[in-house]
Amino acid sequence: MSMDAAPRLEADALLDDPHTRIVVCCGSGGVGKTTTAAALGVRAAERGRKVVVLTIDPARRLAQSMGIGQLDNTPRAVPGIDASAGGELHAMMLDMKRTFDEIVEAHAEPERARAILANPFYQSLSAGFAGTQEYMAMEKLGQLRARDEWDLIIVDTPPSRSALDFLDAPKRLGSFLDGKLIRILTAPAKVGGRAGLKMLNVGMSMVNGTLNKLLGGQLLRDVQTFAAAMDTMFGGFRTRADATYRLLQAPGTAFLVVAAPERDALREAAYFVERLAADRMPLAGLVLNRVHGSGAAQLSAERALAAAEMLMEHPVEDAERPDGDRPAAGESGAATGTEGAGEAVGADDAENLAEGRIVDRDSGKVEGESSSAPERIPGPVAAPDDDSPTSAEQLAAGLLRLHAERMQVLAREQRTRDRFAALHPEVPVAEVAALPGDVHDLAGLRAVGERLALPPAVQTVAG
């Protein structure tokens, strides 16, 4: 199945739908996920939605493109947004340790909260425990949704193959906090009476001896202190994680898989599509970024290369003729030994080829134009300036070769896209034509949003 036959992702319809409350952008690294999330946020806000964009990408590209000096764990208003439709845009970057601290402060008594925050094991856990970032992203998403201050939340997920780990992180962290090790460490505090403690003394001494060798005495004490202080909060972690997971599966949430038209990126995209389906997450479609195009797609790579070769093999010989012997307009630029096939290709011919026009050499008319269209007759080519090392033919041949390379890239991208479409014909697709430069401001984000919303046929060719 061709990608052209795939259903189209209607980005504006998705953003305008008041029932759409959460959009999650996921995909592998380097495919423009953060830019896509920011562009969607700008477009939705300028179409009347109250939007907050949450990024988990520490590269701070979102802040730079939105003209904000620095993003942190607090949503900040984005200046320069057209609010005439009644929308607004805020942006923030996840601070996982601060989010963890906020959970402790919100769900523990002040004295216990201070003890937890000062605990060395907690400080290590909150700063770098595997899965903590993804879990805290889900915590922050739940907090933003509960505030009901914004009617659209756009989430930019971590840039890696594990970009869907945030779906597993709540379960993993909950399993750790509810696991056997934590239960063993908190067991003495839960058993009442001297008899109970006496029964555990022998077993706990053996366990503590083993853990002491593995972890070290001070770390073991820190873990035990942390476990005792967090005991009343463990159930809350799992409860909130389950609630956020259900929120992601609920109507009103839309996942967008972001990819580039490259083999590895689309292979990752296929993995994301299949994983989302397995977890019953609502997939809205695929955003294909940086798709290349050409204004002269009718000129194939083969024809461009052939024209470039003709230019170099049969250059115009005006420079070698006396001024009085130069051919008149409409004459061939050079004679050859073979009729037709050996005719010289002048600069105007090269221009016609580069722009995809096919010119009848006898009439000078462009194929496909009406009889009333102005004639394009190849004229004489001026001799190259003696001070210039490059002739017009060399320049034209170089441009033709560049065009051939572009057409080869287009063909490769099309094959890769068609392969994905054959595997997942049900996935709606939106293509974003490549921009000529990097996106670094609101104008660039608006351009991406416009291309995201337009059909490929009417997008401006760039990149």
Tab-separated table of C-alpha atoms in Angstrom:
chain	number	residue	atom	x	y	z
A	1	MET	CA	0.000	0.000	0.000
A	2	SER	CA	1.253	3.473	-0.865
A	3	MET	CA	1.525	6.148	1.798
A	4	ASP	CA	-0.517	8.344	-0.562
A	5	ALA	CA	-3.456	5.968	-0.045
A	6	ALA	CA	-3.184	6.043	3.774
A	7	PRO	CA	-5.915	7.919	5.662
A	8	ARG	CA	-4.995	11.519	6.419
A	9	LEU	CA	-4.447	12.750	9.962
A	10	GLU	CA	-6.569	15.884	10.356
A	11	ALA	CA	-4.464	17.824	12.839
A	12	ASP	CA	-6.730	20.875	13.080
A	13	ALA	CA	-9.798	18.731	13.689
A	14	LEU	CA	-7.938	16.967	16.506
A	15	LEU	CA	-6.816	20.227	18.105
A	16	ASP	CA	-10.196	21.940	17.695
A	17	ASP	CA	-12.173	19.069	19.229
A	18	PRO	CA	-13.108	20.175	22.785
A	19	HIS	CA	-13.171	16.522	23.827
A	20	THR	CA	-9.432	16.234	23.098
A	21	ARG	CA	-7.832	17.052	26.450
A	22	ILE	CA	-4.422	15.335	26.254
A	23	VAL	CA	-2.086	14.849	23.270
A	24	VAL	CA	1.019	12.708	23.837
A	25	CYS	CA	3.830	12.983	21.274
A	26	CYS	CA	6.096	9.920	21.271
A	27	GLY	CA	8.823	8.603	19.009
A	28	SER	CA	12.542	7.927	18.796
A	29	GLY	CA	15.185	10.592	19.293
A	30	GLY	CA	16.032	13.175	16.651
A	31	VAL	CA	12.757	13.077	14.714
A	32	GLY	CA	11.408	16.482	15.797
A	33	LYS	CA	9.180	15.361	18.653
A	34	THR	CA	9.772	18.452	20.810
A	35	THR	CA	9.269	20.764	17.821
A	36	THR	CA	6.043	18.954	16.891
A	37	ALA	CA	4.692	19.250	20.446
A	38	ALA	CA	5.542	22.961	20.564
A	39	ALA	CA	4.071	23.614	17.090
A	40	LEU	CA	0.849	21.844	18.054
A	41	GLY	CA	0.694	23.937	21.220
A	42	VAL	CA	1.137	27.208	19.335
A	43	ARG	CA	-1.432	26.265	16.689
A	44	ALA	CA	-3.998	25.080	19.235
A	45	ALA	CA	-3.577	28.212	21.361
A	46	GLU	CA	-3.963	30.519	18.364
A	47	ARG	CA	-7.113	28.618	17.383
A	48	GLY	CA	-8.688	29.308	20.775
A	49	ARG	CA	-7.547	26.511	23.131
A	50	LYS	CA	-5.999	27.046	26.571
A	51	VAL	CA	-2.879	24.922	26.227
A	52	VAL	CA	0.032	23.807	28.373
A	53	VAL	CA	2.993	21.991	26.821
A	54	LEU	CA	4.929	19.665	29.127
A	55	THR	CA	8.355	18.640	27.869
A	56	ILE	CA	10.557	15.957	29.380
A	57	ASP	CA	13.435	16.801	27.038
A	58	PRO	CA	16.303	18.385	29.018
A	59	ALA	CA	17.827	19.953	25.893
A	60	ARG	CA	15.734	23.119	26.502
A	61	ARG	CA	14.898	23.514	22.806
A	62	LEU	CA	11.285	24.215	23.712
A	63	ALA	CA	12.177	27.228	25.854
A	64	GLN	CA	14.413	28.655	23.150
A	65	SER	CA	11.866	28.269	20.362
A	66	MET	CA	9.142	29.865	22.476
A	67	GLY	CA	11.254	32.826	23.496
A	68	ILE	CA	11.331	31.881	27.180
A	69	GLY	CA	14.624	32.283	29.029
A	70	GLN	CA	14.208	29.087	31.030
A	71	LEU	CA	11.545	26.471	31.679
A	72	ASP	CA	11.083	24.796	35.023
A	73	ASN	CA	8.502	22.754	36.928
A	74	THR	CA	5.988	25.606	36.878
A	75	PRO	CA	3.927	26.396	33.751
A	76	ARG	CA	4.973	29.750	32.287
A	77	ALA	CA	3.025	31.876	29.832
A	78	VAL	CA	4.499	32.061	26.320
A	79	PRO	CA	4.702	35.646	25.028
A	80	GLY	CA	3.893	36.581	21.452
A	81	ILE	CA	0.906	34.258	21.021
A	82	ASP	CA	-2.013	35.629	18.995
A	83	ALA	CA	-4.789	35.520	21.593
A	84	SER	CA	-7.496	37.018	19.365
A	85	ALA	CA	-9.349	33.680	19.326
A	86	GLY	CA	-9.327	33.529	23.128
A	87	GLY	CA	-6.554	30.959	23.529
A	88	GLU	CA	-3.413	30.998	25.622
A	89	LEU	CA	-0.223	28.969	25.825
A	90	HIS	CA	1.900	27.905	28.783
A	91	ALA	CA	4.996	25.705	28.746
A	92	MET	CA	7.005	23.833	31.351
A	93	MET	CA	9.865	21.341	31.618
A	94	LEU	CA	9.658	18.431	34.035
A	95	ASP	CA	11.885	18.612	37.103
A	96	MET	CA	11.541	15.054	38.359
A	97	LYS	CA	13.158	15.670	41.761
A	98	ARG	CA	11.021	18.722	42.444
A	99	THR	CA	7.902	16.777	41.412
A	100	PHE	CA	8.839	13.946	43.792
A	101	ASP	CA	9.405	16.518	46.561
A	102	GLU	CA	5.973	18.020	45.888
A	103	ILE	CA	4.363	14.581	46.270
A	104	VAL	CA	6.080	14.039	49.612
A	105	GLU	CA	5.146	17.511	50.844
A	106	ALA	CA	1.533	17.069	49.758
A	107	HIS	CA	0.983	13.605	51.243
A	108	ALA	CA	3.082	13.505	54.413
A	109	GLU	CA	2.904	15.402	57.676
A	110	PRO	CA	5.393	18.302	57.809
A	111	GLU	CA	7.795	16.597	60.231
A	112	ARG	CA	7.775	13.317	58.311
A	113	ALA	CA	8.128	15.178	55.013
A	114	ARG	CA	11.255	16.932	56.292
A	115	ALA	CA	12.727	13.592	57.399
A	116	ILE	CA	12.045	12.031	53.996
A	117	LEU	CA	13.446	14.954	52.015
A	118	ALA	CA	16.641	14.918	54.094
A	119	ASN	CA	17.117	11.157	53.780
A	120	PRO	CA	20.179	10.303	51.599
A	121	PHE	CA	18.479	7.276	50.040
A	122	TYR	CA	15.452	9.366	49.093
A	123	GLN	CA	17.699	12.004	47.538
A	124	SER	CA	19.348	9.358	45.349
A	125	LEU	CA	16.016	7.773	44.475
A	126	SER	CA	14.353	11.053	43.519
A	127	ALA	CA	17.309	12.189	41.412
A	128	GLY	CA	18.140	9.128	39.366
A	129	PHE	CA	16.335	5.890	40.160
A	130	ALA	CA	15.456	3.974	36.995
A	131	GLY	CA	11.956	4.919	35.924
A	132	THR	CA	11.657	7.904	38.264
A	133	GLN	CA	11.630	10.452	35.417
A	134	GLU	CA	8.872	8.645	33.558
A	135	TYR	CA	6.855	8.078	36.729
A	136	MET	CA	7.117	11.755	37.669
A	137	ALA	CA	6.040	12.727	34.152
A	138	MET	CA	2.839	10.782	34.744
A	139	GLU	CA	2.468	12.356	38.194
A	140	LYS	CA	2.834	15.833	36.698
A	141	LEU	CA	0.370	15.007	33.925
A	142	GLY	CA	-2.127	13.865	36.559
A	143	GLN	CA	-1.582	17.079	38.529
A	144	LEU	CA	-2.100	19.282	35.463
A	145	ARG	CA	-5.251	17.415	34.478
A	146	ALA	CA	-6.659	17.615	38.008
A	147	ARG	CA	-6.166	21.400	38.117
A	148	ASP	CA	-8.498	21.764	35.105
A	149	GLU	CA	-6.861	25.108	34.347
A	150	TRP	CA	-6.099	24.135	30.744
A	151	ASP	CA	-8.393	22.434	28.278
A	152	LEU	CA	-5.500	20.855	26.331
A	153	ILE	CA	-2.281	19.304	27.672
A	154	ILE	CA	0.438	18.370	25.181
A	155	VAL	CA	3.147	16.005	26.446
A	156	ASP	CA	6.579	15.683	24.843
A	157	THR	CA	8.015	12.312	25.899
A	158	PRO	CA	11.694	11.335	26.434
A	159	PRO	CA	13.757	11.052	23.215
A	160	SER	CA	14.740	7.381	23.074
A	161	ARG	CA	13.650	3.890	22.061
A	162	SER	CA	12.286	3.679	25.603
A	163	ALA	CA	10.015	6.656	24.943
A	164	LEU	CA	7.055	4.489	25.962
A	165	ASP	CA	8.685	3.493	29.252
A	166	PHE	CA	6.482	6.045	30.975
A	167	LEU	CA	3.640	3.577	30.413
A	168	ASP	CA	5.525	1.005	32.492
A	169	ALA	CA	7.197	3.348	34.984
A	170	PRO	CA	4.236	3.673	37.376
A	171	LYS	CA	4.022	-0.100	37.628
A	172	ARG	CA	7.784	-0.461	38.068
A	173	LEU	CA	8.097	2.191	40.770
A	174	GLY	CA	4.941	0.943	42.460
A	175	SER	CA	6.324	-2.597	42.410
A	176	PHE	CA	9.539	-1.339	43.991
A	177	LEU	CA	7.754	0.587	46.716
A	178	ASP	CA	5.336	-2.274	47.369
A	179	GLY	CA	7.934	-5.009	46.821
A	180	LYS	CA	9.346	-7.653	49.068
A	181	LEU	CA	12.470	-5.697	50.010
A	182	ILE	CA	10.471	-2.704	51.235
A	183	ARG	CA	8.039	-4.951	53.106
A	184	ILE	CA	10.930	-6.708	54.833
A	185	LEU	CA	12.553	-3.424	55.797
A	186	THR	CA	9.314	-2.024	57.205
A	187	ALA	CA	8.193	-5.277	58.868
A	188	PRO	CA	9.580	-4.500	62.355
A	189	ALA	CA	7.648	-1.261	62.487
A	190	LYS	CA	4.412	-3.020	61.501
A	191	VAL	CA	4.544	-5.927	63.969
A	192	GLY	CA	2.997	-5.056	67.332
A	193	GLY	CA	4.084	-6.325	70.729
A	194	ARG	CA	7.287	-7.757	72.116
A	195	ALA	CA	6.370	-11.292	71.050
A	196	GLY	CA	6.065	-10.263	67.447
A	197	LEU	CA	9.365	-8.450	67.502
A	198	LYS	CA	11.053	-11.430	69.150
A	199	MET	CA	9.771	-13.728	66.395
A	200	LEU	CA	11.304	-11.485	63.759
A	201	ASN	CA	14.612	-10.879	65.481
A	202	VAL	CA	16.371	-13.999	64.180
A	203	GLY	CA	15.082	-13.681	60.616
A	204	MET	CA	15.676	-9.944	60.425
A	205	SER	CA	19.188	-10.254	61.813
A	206	MET	CA	20.015	-12.723	59.026
A	207	VAL	CA	18.444	-10.479	56.382
A	208	ASN	CA	20.123	-7.381	57.752
A	209	GLY	CA	23.457	-9.166	57.837
A	210	THR	CA	23.165	-10.067	54.152
A	211	LEU	CA	21.924	-6.594	53.161
A	212	ASN	CA	24.632	-4.989	55.253
A	213	LYS	CA	27.245	-6.818	53.170
A	214	LEU	CA	25.536	-5.891	49.915
A	215	LEU	CA	24.600	-2.281	50.646
A	216	GLY	CA	26.841	-1.225	53.486
A	217	GLY	CA	25.704	-0.378	56.990
A	218	GLN	CA	24.969	3.322	56.457
A	219	LEU	CA	23.020	2.787	53.234
A	220	LEU	CA	20.979	0.030	54.861
A	221	ARG	CA	20.053	2.348	57.726
A	222	ASP	CA	19.144	5.087	55.248
A	223	VAL	CA	16.913	2.686	53.307
A	224	GLN	CA	15.220	1.470	56.477
A	225	THR	CA	14.626	5.032	57.657
A	226	PHE	CA	13.256	5.981	54.222
A	227	ALA	CA	10.990	2.925	54.123
A	228	ALA	CA	9.617	3.625	57.579
A	229	ALA	CA	8.951	7.287	56.754
A	230	MET	CA	7.354	6.483	53.372
A	231	ASP	CA	5.271	3.577	54.673
A	232	THR	CA	1.993	5.496	54.753
A	233	MET	CA	2.576	6.880	51.224
A	234	PHE	CA	3.271	3.651	49.314
A	235	GLY	CA	-0.365	2.952	48.567
A	236	GLY	CA	-0.842	6.476	47.254
A	237	PHE	CA	1.871	6.024	44.631
A	238	ARG	CA	0.189	2.982	43.163
A	239	THR	CA	-3.289	4.537	43.344
A	240	ARG	CA	-2.216	7.688	41.499
A	241	ALA	CA	-0.216	5.680	38.970
A	242	ASP	CA	-3.229	3.517	38.172
A	243	ALA	CA	-5.446	6.599	37.858
A	244	THR	CA	-3.042	8.284	35.418
A	245	TYR	CA	-2.709	5.098	33.378
A	246	ARG	CA	-6.496	4.931	33.035
A	247	LEU	CA	-6.490	8.613	32.072
A	248	LEU	CA	-4.140	7.827	29.172
A	249	GLN	CA	-6.492	5.093	27.945
A	250	ALA	CA	-9.634	7.195	28.297
A	251	PRO	CA	-11.475	9.047	25.512
A	252	GLY	CA	-10.043	12.546	25.230
A	253	THR	CA	-6.424	11.344	25.077
A	254	ALA	CA	-4.667	11.092	21.714
A	255	PHE	CA	-1.223	9.647	21.024
A	256	LEU	CA	0.769	10.946	18.077
A	257	VAL	CA	3.748	8.917	16.883
A	258	VAL	CA	6.386	11.241	15.407
A	259	ALA	CA	8.934	9.955	12.883
A	260	ALA	CA	11.177	10.997	10.020
A	261	PRO	CA	10.943	9.367	6.558
A	262	GLU	CA	13.949	7.160	7.293
A	263	ARG	CA	14.154	3.402	7.682
A	264	ASP	CA	15.247	3.295	11.349
A	265	ALA	CA	12.838	6.030	12.450
A	266	LEU	CA	9.850	4.371	10.776
A	267	ARG	CA	10.861	1.005	12.196
A	268	GLU	CA	10.712	2.620	15.659
A	269	ALA	CA	7.381	4.197	14.720
A	270	ALA	CA	5.994	0.772	13.859
A	271	TYR	CA	7.143	-0.460	17.280
A	272	PHE	CA	5.339	2.444	18.996
A	273	VAL	CA	2.149	1.822	17.011
A	274	GLU	CA	2.137	-1.849	17.975
A	275	ARG	CA	2.948	-1.143	21.633
A	276	LEU	CA	0.170	1.443	21.929
A	277	ALA	CA	-2.293	-0.996	20.401
A	278	ALA	CA	-1.199	-3.723	22.840
A	279	ASP	CA	-1.761	-1.363	25.797
A	280	ARG	CA	-5.085	-0.147	24.365
A	281	MET	CA	-3.861	3.434	24.136
A	282	PRO	CA	-5.776	5.695	21.694
A	283	LEU	CA	-3.551	6.352	18.669
A	284	ALA	CA	-4.527	9.424	16.630
A	285	GLY	CA	-1.947	8.920	13.893
A	286	LEU	CA	1.591	9.356	12.590
A	287	VAL	CA	3.328	12.703	12.068
A	288	LEU	CA	6.010	12.333	9.410
A	289	ASN	CA	8.510	15.160	9.767
A	290	ARG	CA	11.055	16.619	7.348
A	291	VAL	CA	9.598	15.102	4.195
A	292	HIS	CA	11.553	16.287	1.149
A	293	GLY	CA	9.998	17.463	-2.086
A	294	SER	CA	10.913	18.987	-5.439
A	295	GLY	CA	9.409	21.638	-7.658
A	296	ALA	CA	10.492	19.627	-10.689
A	297	ALA	CA	9.440	16.125	-9.690
A	298	GLN	CA	8.594	15.264	-13.313
A	299	LEU	CA	12.307	15.384	-14.150
A	300	SER	CA	13.623	12.003	-13.070
A	301	ALA	CA	17.075	11.417	-11.633
A	302	GLU	CA	18.037	9.432	-14.723
A	303	ARG	CA	17.062	12.198	-17.146
A	304	ALA	CA	18.813	14.833	-15.035
A	305	LEU	CA	22.029	12.818	-14.974
A	306	ALA	CA	21.803	12.184	-18.714
A	307	ALA	CA	21.340	15.902	-19.398
A	308	ALA	CA	24.299	16.740	-17.142
A	309	GLU	CA	26.456	14.251	-19.053
A	310	MET	CA	25.414	15.730	-22.402
A	311	LEU	CA	26.312	19.214	-21.202
A	312	MET	CA	29.794	18.120	-20.251
A	313	GLU	CA	30.400	15.979	-23.333
A	314	HIS	CA	29.101	18.550	-25.866
A	315	PRO	CA	29.774	22.027	-24.463
A	316	VAL	CA	28.781	25.130	-26.416
A	317	GLU	CA	31.748	26.228	-28.524
A	318	ASP	CA	30.945	29.954	-28.722
A	319	ALA	CA	34.087	30.853	-26.856
A	320	GLU	CA	36.233	29.304	-29.573
A	321	ARG	CA	34.553	31.204	-32.439
A	322	PRO	CA	35.299	34.730	-33.660
A	323	ASP	CA	32.517	37.150	-32.785
A	324	GLY	CA	31.332	37.263	-36.355
A	325	ASP	CA	30.951	33.494	-36.542
A	326	ARG	CA	28.655	33.072	-33.540
A	327	PRO	CA	25.379	31.352	-34.399
A	328	ALA	CA	22.204	33.347	-34.677
A	329	ALA	CA	19.351	32.903	-32.258
A	330	GLY	CA	17.622	29.586	-32.761
A	331	GLU	CA	20.670	27.815	-34.199
A	332	SER	CA	22.384	24.930	-32.464
A	333	GLY	CA	25.246	25.936	-30.241
A	334	ALA	CA	27.582	23.279	-31.679
A	335	ALA	CA	27.756	20.755	-34.491
A	336	THR	CA	28.012	17.042	-33.877
A	337	GLY	CA	28.594	13.970	-35.952
A	338	THR	CA	25.268	12.301	-35.083
A	339	GLU	CA	21.958	13.914	-35.970
A	340	GLY	CA	19.543	14.665	-33.094
A	341	ALA	CA	21.212	12.730	-30.315
A	342	GLY	CA	24.405	14.735	-30.526
A	343	GLU	CA	22.866	18.200	-30.458
A	344	ALA	CA	24.527	20.479	-27.982
A	345	VAL	CA	22.607	21.417	-24.844
A	346	GLY	CA	22.696	25.109	-24.088
A	347	ALA	CA	22.104	26.923	-20.821
A	348	ASP	CA	18.422	27.503	-21.634
A	349	ASP	CA	18.030	23.784	-22.294
A	350	ALA	CA	19.588	23.023	-18.928
A	351	GLU	CA	17.198	25.459	-17.267
A	352	ASN	CA	14.251	23.781	-18.983
A	353	LEU	CA	15.442	20.360	-17.849
A	354	ALA	CA	16.121	21.488	-14.291
A	355	GLU	CA	12.587	22.875	-14.059
A	356	GLY	CA	11.037	19.767	-15.599
A	357	ARG	CA	10.090	21.347	-18.961
A	358	ILE	CA	10.462	19.306	-22.137
A	359	VAL	CA	11.125	21.495	-25.196
A	360	ASP	CA	10.537	20.481	-28.793
A	361	ARG	CA	13.823	21.352	-30.511
A	362	ASP	CA	12.161	22.075	-33.862
A	363	SER	CA	9.322	24.334	-32.697
A	364	GLY	CA	10.862	25.585	-29.475
A	365	LYS	CA	7.553	24.986	-27.653
A	366	VAL	CA	7.244	23.431	-24.231
A	367	GLU	CA	5.381	20.128	-24.188
A	368	GLY	CA	2.059	20.350	-22.381
A	369	GLU	CA	1.636	24.113	-22.932
A	370	SER	CA	-1.165	25.511	-25.073
A	371	SER	CA	-0.414	26.918	-28.487
A	372	SER	CA	-0.895	30.418	-27.099
A	373	ALA	CA	1.828	29.924	-24.487
A	374	PRO	CA	4.979	31.932	-25.091
A	375	GLU	CA	7.640	30.087	-26.988
A	376	ARG	CA	10.865	29.095	-25.224
A	377	ILE	CA	13.543	28.886	-27.901
A	378	PRO	CA	17.065	28.074	-26.847
A	379	GLY	CA	19.217	31.039	-27.708
A	380	PRO	CA	22.972	31.406	-27.929
A	381	VAL	CA	25.032	30.970	-24.793
A	382	ALA	CA	27.469	33.719	-23.973
A	383	ALA	CA	31.093	32.703	-23.616
A	384	PRO	CA	32.171	32.233	-20.016
A	385	ASP	CA	34.064	35.127	-18.510
A	386	ASP	CA	37.790	34.560	-18.754
A	387	ASP	CA	38.135	35.368	-15.058
A	388	SER	CA	35.591	32.686	-14.093
A	389	PRO	CA	36.880	29.099	-13.836
A	390	THR	CA	33.387	27.654	-14.195
A	391	SER	CA	31.408	27.724	-17.401
A	392	ALA	CA	27.621	27.995	-17.661
A	393	GLU	CA	27.538	24.367	-18.782
A	394	GLN	CA	29.422	23.243	-15.680
A	395	LEU	CA	27.065	25.166	-13.430
A	396	ALA	CA	24.019	23.733	-15.174
A	397	ALA	CA	25.453	20.225	-15.008
A	398	GLY	CA	26.109	20.658	-11.293
A	399	LEU	CA	22.531	21.768	-10.704
A	400	LEU	CA	21.228	18.806	-12.648
A	401	ARG	CA	23.312	16.422	-10.554
A	402	LEU	CA	22.015	18.028	-7.367
A	403	HIS	CA	18.479	17.573	-8.657
A	404	ALA	CA	19.231	13.919	-9.411
A	405	GLU	CA	20.462	13.412	-5.839
A	406	ARG	CA	17.285	15.036	-4.505
A	407	MET	CA	15.113	12.773	-6.641
A	408	GLN	CA	16.989	9.726	-5.358
A	409	VAL	CA	16.328	10.875	-1.776
A	410	LEU	CA	12.642	11.318	-2.625
A	411	ALA	CA	12.450	7.822	-4.071
A	412	ARG	CA	14.123	6.303	-1.031
A	413	GLU	CA	11.797	8.162	1.346
A	414	GLN	CA	8.758	7.061	-0.652
A	415	ARG	CA	9.781	3.399	-0.492
A	416	THR	CA	10.266	3.632	3.271
A	417	ARG	CA	6.923	5.355	3.797
A	418	ASP	CA	5.125	2.839	1.603
A	419	ARG	CA	6.647	-0.013	3.624
A	420	PHE	CA	5.223	1.459	6.840
A	421	ALA	CA	1.836	2.050	5.197
A	422	ALA	CA	1.719	-1.578	4.056
A	423	LEU	CA	2.325	-2.761	7.633
A	424	HIS	CA	-0.126	-0.309	9.225
A	425	PRO	CA	-2.656	0.807	6.589
A	426	GLU	CA	-5.127	1.905	9.281
A	427	VAL	CA	-2.858	4.587	10.777
A	428	PRO	CA	-3.725	8.162	9.681
A	429	VAL	CA	-0.684	10.134	8.493
A	430	ALA	CA	0.199	13.823	8.370
A	431	GLU	CA	3.321	14.814	6.437
A	432	VAL	CA	5.344	17.915	7.283
A	433	ALA	CA	7.509	19.219	4.444
A	434	ALA	CA	11.095	19.972	5.447
A	435	LEU	CA	11.920	23.560	6.306
A	436	PRO	CA	15.067	25.188	4.873
A	437	GLY	CA	16.513	25.775	8.370
A	438	ASP	CA	16.156	24.940	12.045
A	439	VAL	CA	13.121	26.036	14.028
A	440	HIS	CA	14.163	28.492	16.708
A	441	ASP	CA	11.241	30.886	17.228
A	442	LEU	CA	7.454	31.206	17.172
A	443	ALA	CA	7.433	31.979	13.442
A	444	GLY	CA	9.154	28.667	12.771
A	445	LEU	CA	6.719	26.818	15.042
A	446	ARG	CA	3.793	28.414	13.197
A	447	ALA	CA	5.291	27.282	9.879
A	448	VAL	CA	5.542	23.711	11.172
A	449	GLY	CA	1.945	23.877	12.431
A	450	GLU	CA	0.702	25.124	9.075
A	451	ARG	CA	2.501	22.352	7.203
A	452	LEU	CA	1.184	19.807	9.674
A	453	ALA	CA	-2.366	20.889	8.893
A	454	LEU	CA	-2.005	21.102	5.088
A	455	PRO	CA	-2.293	18.187	2.661
A	456	PRO	CA	1.100	17.237	1.136
A	457	ALA	CA	0.021	18.383	-2.320
A	458	VAL	CA	-0.272	22.035	-1.281
A	459	GLN	CA	2.704	22.284	1.060
A	460	THR	CA	5.546	24.557	0.064
A	461	VAL	CA	8.523	22.549	-1.108
A	462	ALA	CA	11.580	23.150	1.030
A	463	GLY	CA	14.492	21.428	2.660
